[in-house]
């Protein structure tokens, strides 16, 4: 389902007036984690003003250490839903277990399956049974073939709204947190019709490199990017080192526009409020 028939036609995933995988280049932005009402509302407003069309923010955070901030849970879902409503942006947030799918569906427009859960087959089947789009992130130790087979679990369970996300894989290189596999974009495009989003924030792990890789993603033919943005990156409760300030994000968008137009696309506009 990810392959053969899909190659004939591109799959477009529509959410509240935003088409992912169509002609427009989609920019998803927001904090790594929802931390407070003020934080998510101000970020939604700032990223919308700079040209994002989807708001991100985690409420259930799968952290490497059990002692790190785990997210606000349902309270975080309520806050991001409110920010989405006020800004007019559809929202994406992560679901970390099959038991949480119904709860997350009540608040989110797009469900995110994180890198650590790419091969959680019970979760893939659970999100395959709902009628909300799913963004599936590539596992940091997974091949492109394994990513496409994981997507197949969601598609074959009945959900056709699958978006893939390249977020970097583990390599011997230590200068960046992961190695963003830009070549995954054309490879996936050749093998499947599913939309591909690139996450240069987790892919590099450092804010200094996020803009360059965002431009590379657009040039390579990605359907969009997902970028972490925080009102005060140095005080973020998670992933502050890779998060952009509002000003950094606005500057990234200014650099992105000419690259997107050079590849014959435009930045997807936000829906009406
Ligand atoms: C995220 O996008 O919030 C996240 C946790 O990313 P990943 O699953 O790619 O590590
Ligand atoms: Mn993060």
Tab-separated table of C-alpha atoms and ligand atoms in Angstrom:
chain	number	residue	atom	x	y	z
A	1	UNK	CA	0.000	0.000	0.000
A	2	UNK	CA	2.920	2.379	0.571
A	3	UNK	CA	4.384	1.243	-2.728
A	4	UNK	CA	3.188	0.047	-6.061
A	5	UNK	CA	-0.303	1.531	-6.394
A	6	UNK	CA	0.717	4.604	-4.470
A	7	UNK	CA	3.514	5.351	-6.935
A	8	UNK	CA	0.916	6.012	-9.631
A	9	UNK	CA	-0.480	8.900	-7.631
A	10	UNK	CA	0.713	10.995	-4.731
A	11	UNK	CA	-1.217	10.631	-1.524
A	12	UNK	CA	-2.372	13.924	-0.090
A	13	UNK	CA	-3.304	14.197	3.553
A	14	UNK	CA	-5.752	16.989	4.340
A	15	UNK	CA	-6.297	18.442	7.739
A	16	UNK	CA	-8.488	21.483	8.440
A	17	UNK	CA	-7.795	23.077	5.057
A	18	UNK	CA	-4.061	22.272	5.017
A	19	UNK	CA	-2.929	19.726	2.407
A	20	UNK	CA	0.233	17.771	3.242
A	21	UNK	CA	1.847	16.172	0.181
A	22	UNK	CA	0.274	18.540	-2.354
A	23	UNK	CA	1.946	21.400	-4.181
A	24	UNK	CA	2.437	23.551	-1.082
A	25	UNK	CA	5.370	23.195	1.324
A	26	UNK	CA	4.040	22.715	4.847
A	27	UNK	CA	5.758	24.213	7.892
A	28	UNK	CA	4.942	22.627	11.253
A	29	UNK	CA	6.345	24.503	14.251
A	30	UNK	CA	6.008	24.706	18.005
A	31	UNK	CA	7.693	23.679	21.217
A	32	UNK	CA	9.099	20.239	21.902
A	33	UNK	CA	6.728	19.998	24.878
A	34	UNK	CA	3.697	21.970	25.985
A	35	UNK	CA	4.858	23.577	29.257
A	36	UNK	CA	2.237	26.190	30.139
A	37	UNK	CA	-0.761	28.045	28.701
A	38	UNK	CA	1.263	31.162	28.102
A	39	UNK	CA	4.090	29.252	26.429
A	40	UNK	CA	1.898	27.408	23.909
A	41	UNK	CA	-0.418	30.346	23.171
A	42	UNK	CA	2.447	32.769	22.545
A	43	UNK	CA	4.315	30.213	20.412
A	44	UNK	CA	1.225	29.456	18.317
A	45	UNK	CA	0.771	33.144	17.644
A	46	UNK	CA	4.449	33.733	16.788
A	47	UNK	CA	4.858	30.765	14.451
A	48	UNK	CA	1.609	31.558	12.677
A	49	UNK	CA	2.729	35.143	12.098
A	50	UNK	CA	5.998	33.871	10.593
A	51	UNK	CA	4.258	31.443	8.244
A	52	UNK	CA	3.721	28.073	9.956
A	53	UNK	CA	0.425	26.348	9.155
A	54	UNK	CA	0.419	23.535	11.743
A	55	UNK	CA	1.225	23.770	15.468
A	56	UNK	CA	3.254	21.065	17.229
A	57	UNK	CA	3.742	20.377	20.938
A	58	UNK	CA	4.167	17.221	22.982
A	59	UNK	CA	1.971	16.373	25.967
A	60	UNK	CA	3.173	12.801	26.385
A	61	UNK	CA	6.961	12.881	26.004
A	62	UNK	CA	8.932	9.669	25.489
A	63	UNK	CA	12.186	10.787	27.151
A	64	UNK	CA	15.471	8.928	27.071
A	65	UNK	CA	15.736	9.242	30.850
A	66	UNK	CA	12.766	8.410	33.142
A	67	UNK	CA	13.890	11.317	35.354
A	68	UNK	CA	13.424	13.936	32.597
A	69	UNK	CA	10.219	15.970	32.200
A	70	UNK	CA	7.574	13.603	30.813
A	71	UNK	CA	5.062	16.190	29.599
A	72	UNK	CA	1.845	17.609	31.076
A	73	UNK	CA	-0.346	14.717	29.876
A	74	UNK	CA	-4.036	15.524	29.328
A	75	UNK	CA	-3.551	19.060	30.648
A	76	UNK	CA	-1.017	19.579	27.842
A	77	UNK	CA	-3.501	18.236	25.291
A	78	UNK	CA	-6.121	20.728	26.490
A	79	UNK	CA	-3.652	23.590	26.223
A	80	UNK	CA	-2.470	22.759	22.708
A	81	UNK	CA	-6.074	22.287	21.552
A	82	UNK	CA	-6.898	25.734	22.941
A	83	UNK	CA	-3.847	27.238	21.207
A	84	UNK	CA	-4.881	25.565	17.966
A	85	UNK	CA	-8.378	26.959	18.212
A	86	UNK	CA	-7.237	30.486	19.049
A	87	UNK	CA	-4.575	30.586	16.309
A	88	UNK	CA	-6.604	28.696	13.706
A	89	UNK	CA	-3.749	26.186	13.298
A	90	UNK	CA	-4.396	22.439	13.237
A	91	UNK	CA	-2.359	20.695	15.925
A	92	UNK	CA	-0.090	17.657	15.991
A	93	UNK	CA	0.927	15.884	19.189
A	94	UNK	CA	2.481	12.547	20.038
A	95	UNK	CA	0.647	9.432	21.187
A	96	UNK	CA	2.893	7.002	23.025
A	97	UNK	CA	0.703	3.949	23.666
A	98	UNK	CA	-2.421	2.241	22.273
A	99	UNK	CA	-4.344	3.049	25.475
A	100	UNK	CA	-3.859	6.779	24.873
A	101	UNK	CA	-5.099	6.860	21.263
A	102	UNK	CA	-8.728	7.738	22.109
A	103	UNK	CA	-7.695	10.462	24.533
A	104	UNK	CA	-5.207	12.080	22.134
A	105	UNK	CA	-7.779	11.877	19.310
A	106	UNK	CA	-10.128	14.083	21.337
A	107	UNK	CA	-7.674	16.981	21.180
A	108	UNK	CA	-5.320	16.477	18.215
A	109	UNK	CA	-5.823	16.969	14.490
A	110	UNK	CA	-2.804	14.810	13.589
A	111	UNK	CA	-1.377	12.001	15.729
A	112	UNK	CA	2.387	11.692	15.916
A	113	UNK	CA	4.086	8.331	16.366
A	114	UNK	CA	7.605	9.030	17.594
A	115	UNK	CA	10.903	7.527	16.501
A	116	UNK	CA	11.067	5.325	19.601
A	117	UNK	CA	7.676	3.824	18.766
A	118	UNK	CA	8.108	3.297	15.024
A	119	UNK	CA	8.052	-0.457	15.521
A	120	UNK	CA	5.455	-0.541	18.311
A	121	UNK	CA	3.099	-2.641	16.245
A	122	UNK	CA	0.211	-2.521	18.731
A	123	UNK	CA	0.377	1.290	18.574
A	124	UNK	CA	0.610	1.277	14.758
A	125	UNK	CA	-2.513	-0.893	14.563
A	126	UNK	CA	-4.331	1.295	17.074
A	127	UNK	CA	-3.640	4.518	15.133
A	128	UNK	CA	-4.521	2.590	11.979
A	129	UNK	CA	-8.072	2.201	13.244
A	130	UNK	CA	-8.826	5.887	13.790
A	131	UNK	CA	-9.904	8.516	11.290
A	132	UNK	CA	-7.212	11.099	12.034
A	133	UNK	CA	-4.015	11.525	10.013
A	134	UNK	CA	-0.856	10.023	11.500
A	135	UNK	CA	2.688	11.316	11.148
A	136	UNK	CA	5.068	8.377	11.539
A	137	UNK	CA	8.642	9.273	12.454
A	138	UNK	CA	11.530	7.120	11.292
A	139	UNK	CA	13.212	5.201	14.086
A	140	UNK	CA	16.739	6.411	14.760
A	141	UNK	CA	18.025	2.896	14.064
A	142	UNK	CA	15.605	1.959	11.298
A	143	UNK	CA	16.092	1.619	7.576
A	144	UNK	CA	13.831	3.282	5.027
A	145	UNK	CA	12.388	-0.125	4.196
A	146	UNK	CA	11.492	-0.667	7.867
A	147	UNK	CA	9.843	2.782	7.948
A	148	UNK	CA	7.740	1.927	4.897
A	149	UNK	CA	6.765	-1.431	6.412
A	150	UNK	CA	5.772	0.307	9.650
A	151	UNK	CA	3.603	2.676	7.576
A	152	UNK	CA	2.076	-0.400	5.971
A	153	UNK	CA	0.762	-1.479	9.412
A	154	UNK	CA	-1.186	1.782	9.701
A	155	UNK	CA	-2.444	1.709	6.110
A	156	UNK	CA	-3.466	-1.944	6.224
A	157	UNK	CA	-5.388	-1.314	9.454
A	158	UNK	CA	-7.587	1.102	7.487
A	159	UNK	CA	-6.061	4.562	7.965
A	160	UNK	CA	-4.946	6.082	4.652
A	161	UNK	CA	-3.826	9.396	6.160
A	162	UNK	CA	-0.152	8.573	6.697
A	163	UNK	CA	2.639	11.165	6.609
A	164	UNK	CA	6.263	10.039	6.962
A	165	UNK	CA	8.935	11.983	8.837
A	166	UNK	CA	12.721	11.753	8.487
A	167	UNK	CA	14.229	12.856	11.812
A	168	UNK	CA	17.805	11.632	11.663
A	169	UNK	CA	19.470	8.305	12.263
A	170	UNK	CA	22.287	7.255	14.535
A	171	UNK	CA	25.733	7.276	12.974
A	172	UNK	CA	29.338	7.495	14.189
A	173	UNK	CA	29.260	11.286	13.814
A	174	UNK	CA	29.227	13.140	17.130
A	175	UNK	CA	29.101	16.759	15.955
A	176	UNK	CA	25.325	16.480	15.580
A	177	UNK	CA	22.873	14.586	17.787
A	178	UNK	CA	21.758	12.383	14.886
A	179	UNK	CA	22.654	12.321	11.183
A	180	UNK	CA	19.786	13.759	9.172
A	181	UNK	CA	19.338	11.446	6.188
A	182	UNK	CA	18.396	13.901	3.462
A	183	UNK	CA	18.754	11.115	0.908
A	184	UNK	CA	15.732	9.459	2.532
A	185	UNK	CA	13.568	12.145	0.876
A	186	UNK	CA	14.192	11.187	-2.776
A	187	UNK	CA	14.410	7.486	-1.882
A	188	UNK	CA	10.980	7.537	-0.202
A	189	UNK	CA	9.591	9.676	-3.024
A	190	UNK	CA	10.751	7.057	-5.525
A	191	UNK	CA	9.362	4.130	-3.557
A	192	UNK	CA	6.092	5.507	-2.252
A	193	UNK	CA	3.479	8.180	-2.806
A	194	UNK	CA	3.253	9.184	0.859
A	195	UNK	CA	4.051	12.755	1.951
A	196	UNK	CA	7.491	13.250	3.546
A	197	UNK	CA	8.251	15.789	6.271
A	198	UNK	CA	11.802	16.481	7.503
A	199	UNK	CA	12.565	17.313	11.147
A	200	UNK	CA	15.858	19.249	11.194
A	201	UNK	CA	15.509	19.966	14.939
A	202	UNK	CA	15.836	16.384	16.189
A	203	UNK	CA	17.913	15.582	13.091
A	204	UNK	CA	20.756	17.883	14.123
A	205	UNK	CA	20.087	18.430	17.831
A	206	UNK	CA	21.523	21.919	17.627
A	207	UNK	CA	19.763	25.180	16.776
A	208	UNK	CA	22.746	26.483	14.772
A	209	UNK	CA	22.230	23.802	12.127
A	210	UNK	CA	18.429	23.731	11.922
A	211	UNK	CA	17.990	26.399	9.226
A	212	UNK	CA	20.592	24.901	6.845
A	213	UNK	CA	18.969	21.480	7.019
A	214	UNK	CA	15.490	22.969	6.641
A	215	UNK	CA	16.616	24.550	3.356
A	216	UNK	CA	18.237	21.266	2.290
A	217	UNK	CA	14.956	19.447	2.973
A	218	UNK	CA	13.027	21.854	0.767
A	219	UNK	CA	15.634	21.598	-1.999
A	220	UNK	CA	15.579	17.786	-1.828
A	221	UNK	CA	11.832	17.666	-2.458
A	222	UNK	CA	10.369	17.196	1.021
A	223	UNK	CA	6.703	18.159	1.439
A	224	UNK	CA	7.457	20.172	4.531
A	225	UNK	CA	9.458	20.525	7.726
A	226	UNK	CA	8.762	20.276	11.433
A	227	UNK	CA	10.753	22.682	13.603
A	228	UNK	CA	10.945	23.167	17.372
A	229	UNK	CA	10.334	26.758	18.484
A	230	UNK	CA	10.252	28.070	22.070
A	231	UNK	CA	9.695	31.552	23.585
A	232	UNK	CA	12.887	31.123	25.615
A	233	UNK	CA	14.909	28.185	24.248
A	234	UNK	CA	17.532	28.295	27.001
A	235	UNK	CA	14.800	27.754	29.604
A	236	UNK	CA	12.903	25.024	27.739
A	237	UNK	CA	12.008	21.924	29.743
A	238	UNK	CA	13.042	19.691	26.834
A	239	UNK	CA	15.205	20.026	23.717
A	240	UNK	CA	16.128	23.672	24.355
A	241	UNK	CA	19.497	23.286	22.625
A	242	UNK	CA	17.812	22.519	19.311
A	243	UNK	CA	14.874	24.924	19.718
A	244	UNK	CA	14.668	28.192	17.804
A	245	UNK	CA	13.595	31.490	19.327
A	246	UNK	CA	10.723	33.364	17.656
A	247	UNK	CA	13.270	35.623	15.919
A	248	UNK	CA	15.368	32.648	14.731
A	249	UNK	CA	12.245	31.023	13.340
A	250	UNK	CA	11.206	34.186	11.498
A	251	UNK	CA	14.725	34.373	10.006
A	252	UNK	CA	14.557	30.727	8.945
A	253	UNK	CA	11.250	31.385	7.156
A	254	UNK	CA	12.799	34.320	5.295
A	255	UNK	CA	15.616	32.093	4.052
A	256	UNK	CA	13.250	29.226	3.246
A	257	UNK	CA	10.850	31.126	0.967
A	258	UNK	CA	13.248	31.575	-2.017
A	259	UNK	CA	14.374	27.925	-1.802
A	260	UNK	CA	10.777	26.690	-1.767
A	261	UNK	CA	9.938	28.866	-4.751
A	262	UNK	CA	13.114	27.718	-6.578
A	263	UNK	CA	11.737	24.156	-6.486
A	264	UNK	CA	8.396	25.330	-7.851
A	265	UNK	CA	6.379	25.362	-4.651
A	266	UNK	CA	5.113	27.897	-2.139
A	267	UNK	CA	4.850	27.847	1.635
A	268	UNK	CA	1.395	26.543	2.576
A	269	UNK	CA	-0.693	29.384	4.013
A	270	UNK	CA	-2.363	29.010	7.396
A	271	UNK	CA	-6.114	28.407	7.334
A	272	UNK	CA	-8.520	31.128	8.325
A	273	UNK	CA	-8.983	31.757	12.030
B	1	LIG	C1	9.257	14.895	18.981
B	1	LIG	O1	9.069	15.229	17.799
B	1	LIG	O2	8.767	15.502	19.924
B	1	LIG	C2	10.108	13.726	19.285
B	1	LIG	C3	10.128	13.213	20.518
B	1	LIG	O3	10.836	13.311	18.249
B	1	LIG	P1	11.467	11.862	17.950
B	1	LIG	O4	10.370	10.868	18.184
B	1	LIG	O5	11.846	11.981	16.508
B	1	LIG	O6	12.632	11.701	18.863
B	2	LIG	MN1	11.849	17.414	20.999
